[in-house]
Coordinates of C-alpha atoms in Angstrom, one line a residue:
X438 CA 0.0 0.0 0.0
X439 CA 1.0 3.7 0.0
X440 CA 0.9 6.1 2.8
X441 CA 1.3 9.9 2.8
X442 CA 4.4 11.3 4.4
X443 CA 4.4 14.5 6.5
X444 CA 5.8 16.4 3.4
X445 CA 2.9 15.2 1.3
X446 CA 4.8 12.7 -0.7
X447 CA 3.7 9.1 -1.0
X448 CA 5.7 6.1 0.4
X449 CA 5.4 2.3 0.1
X450 CA 4.1 0.7 3.3
X451 CA 3.3 -2.7 4.7
X452 CA 0.5 -3.1 7.2
X453 CA 0.5 0.7 7.6
X454 CA 4.2 0.9 8.4
X455 CA 6.6 2.7 6.0
X456 CA 9.1 0.6 4.1
X457 CA 12.8 1.7 3.7
X458 CA 15.8 0.3 1.8
X459 CA 19.0 -0.2 3.8
X460 CA 22.1 1.3 2.2
X461 CA 24.3 -1.5 3.5
X462 CA 22.5 -4.1 1.4
X463 CA 24.4 -4.4 -1.9
X464 CA 23.2 -7.7 -3.4
X465 CA 19.9 -9.5 -3.8
X466 CA 19.0 -11.3 -0.6
X467 CA 21.2 -9.1 1.7
X468 CA 19.5 -8.5 5.1
X469 CA 22.1 -6.4 6.7
X470 CA 19.7 -3.8 8.0
X471 CA 17.8 -6.2 10.3
X472 CA 18.3 -5.0 13.9
X473 CA 20.4 -2.0 13.1
X474 CA 20.4 0.5 16.0
X475 CA 17.9 -1.7 17.8
X476 CA 15.0 -0.1 15.8
X477 CA 15.1 -1.5 12.3
X478 CA 13.5 -4.8 11.5
X479 CA 12.7 -6.8 8.4
X480 CA 9.2 -6.6 7.0
X481 CA 7.6 -10.0 7.6
X482 CA 4.2 -11.1 6.3

């Protein structure tokens, strides 16, 4: 789905939560962002 950000732009979301790409992932299947800073987690169905 899409959600509207505070600046008015639209962002992809899953179950109402915004989705982000992790800059440390370089290859298909990389999951390096999971758990970063104790706040990031993978989107799971």
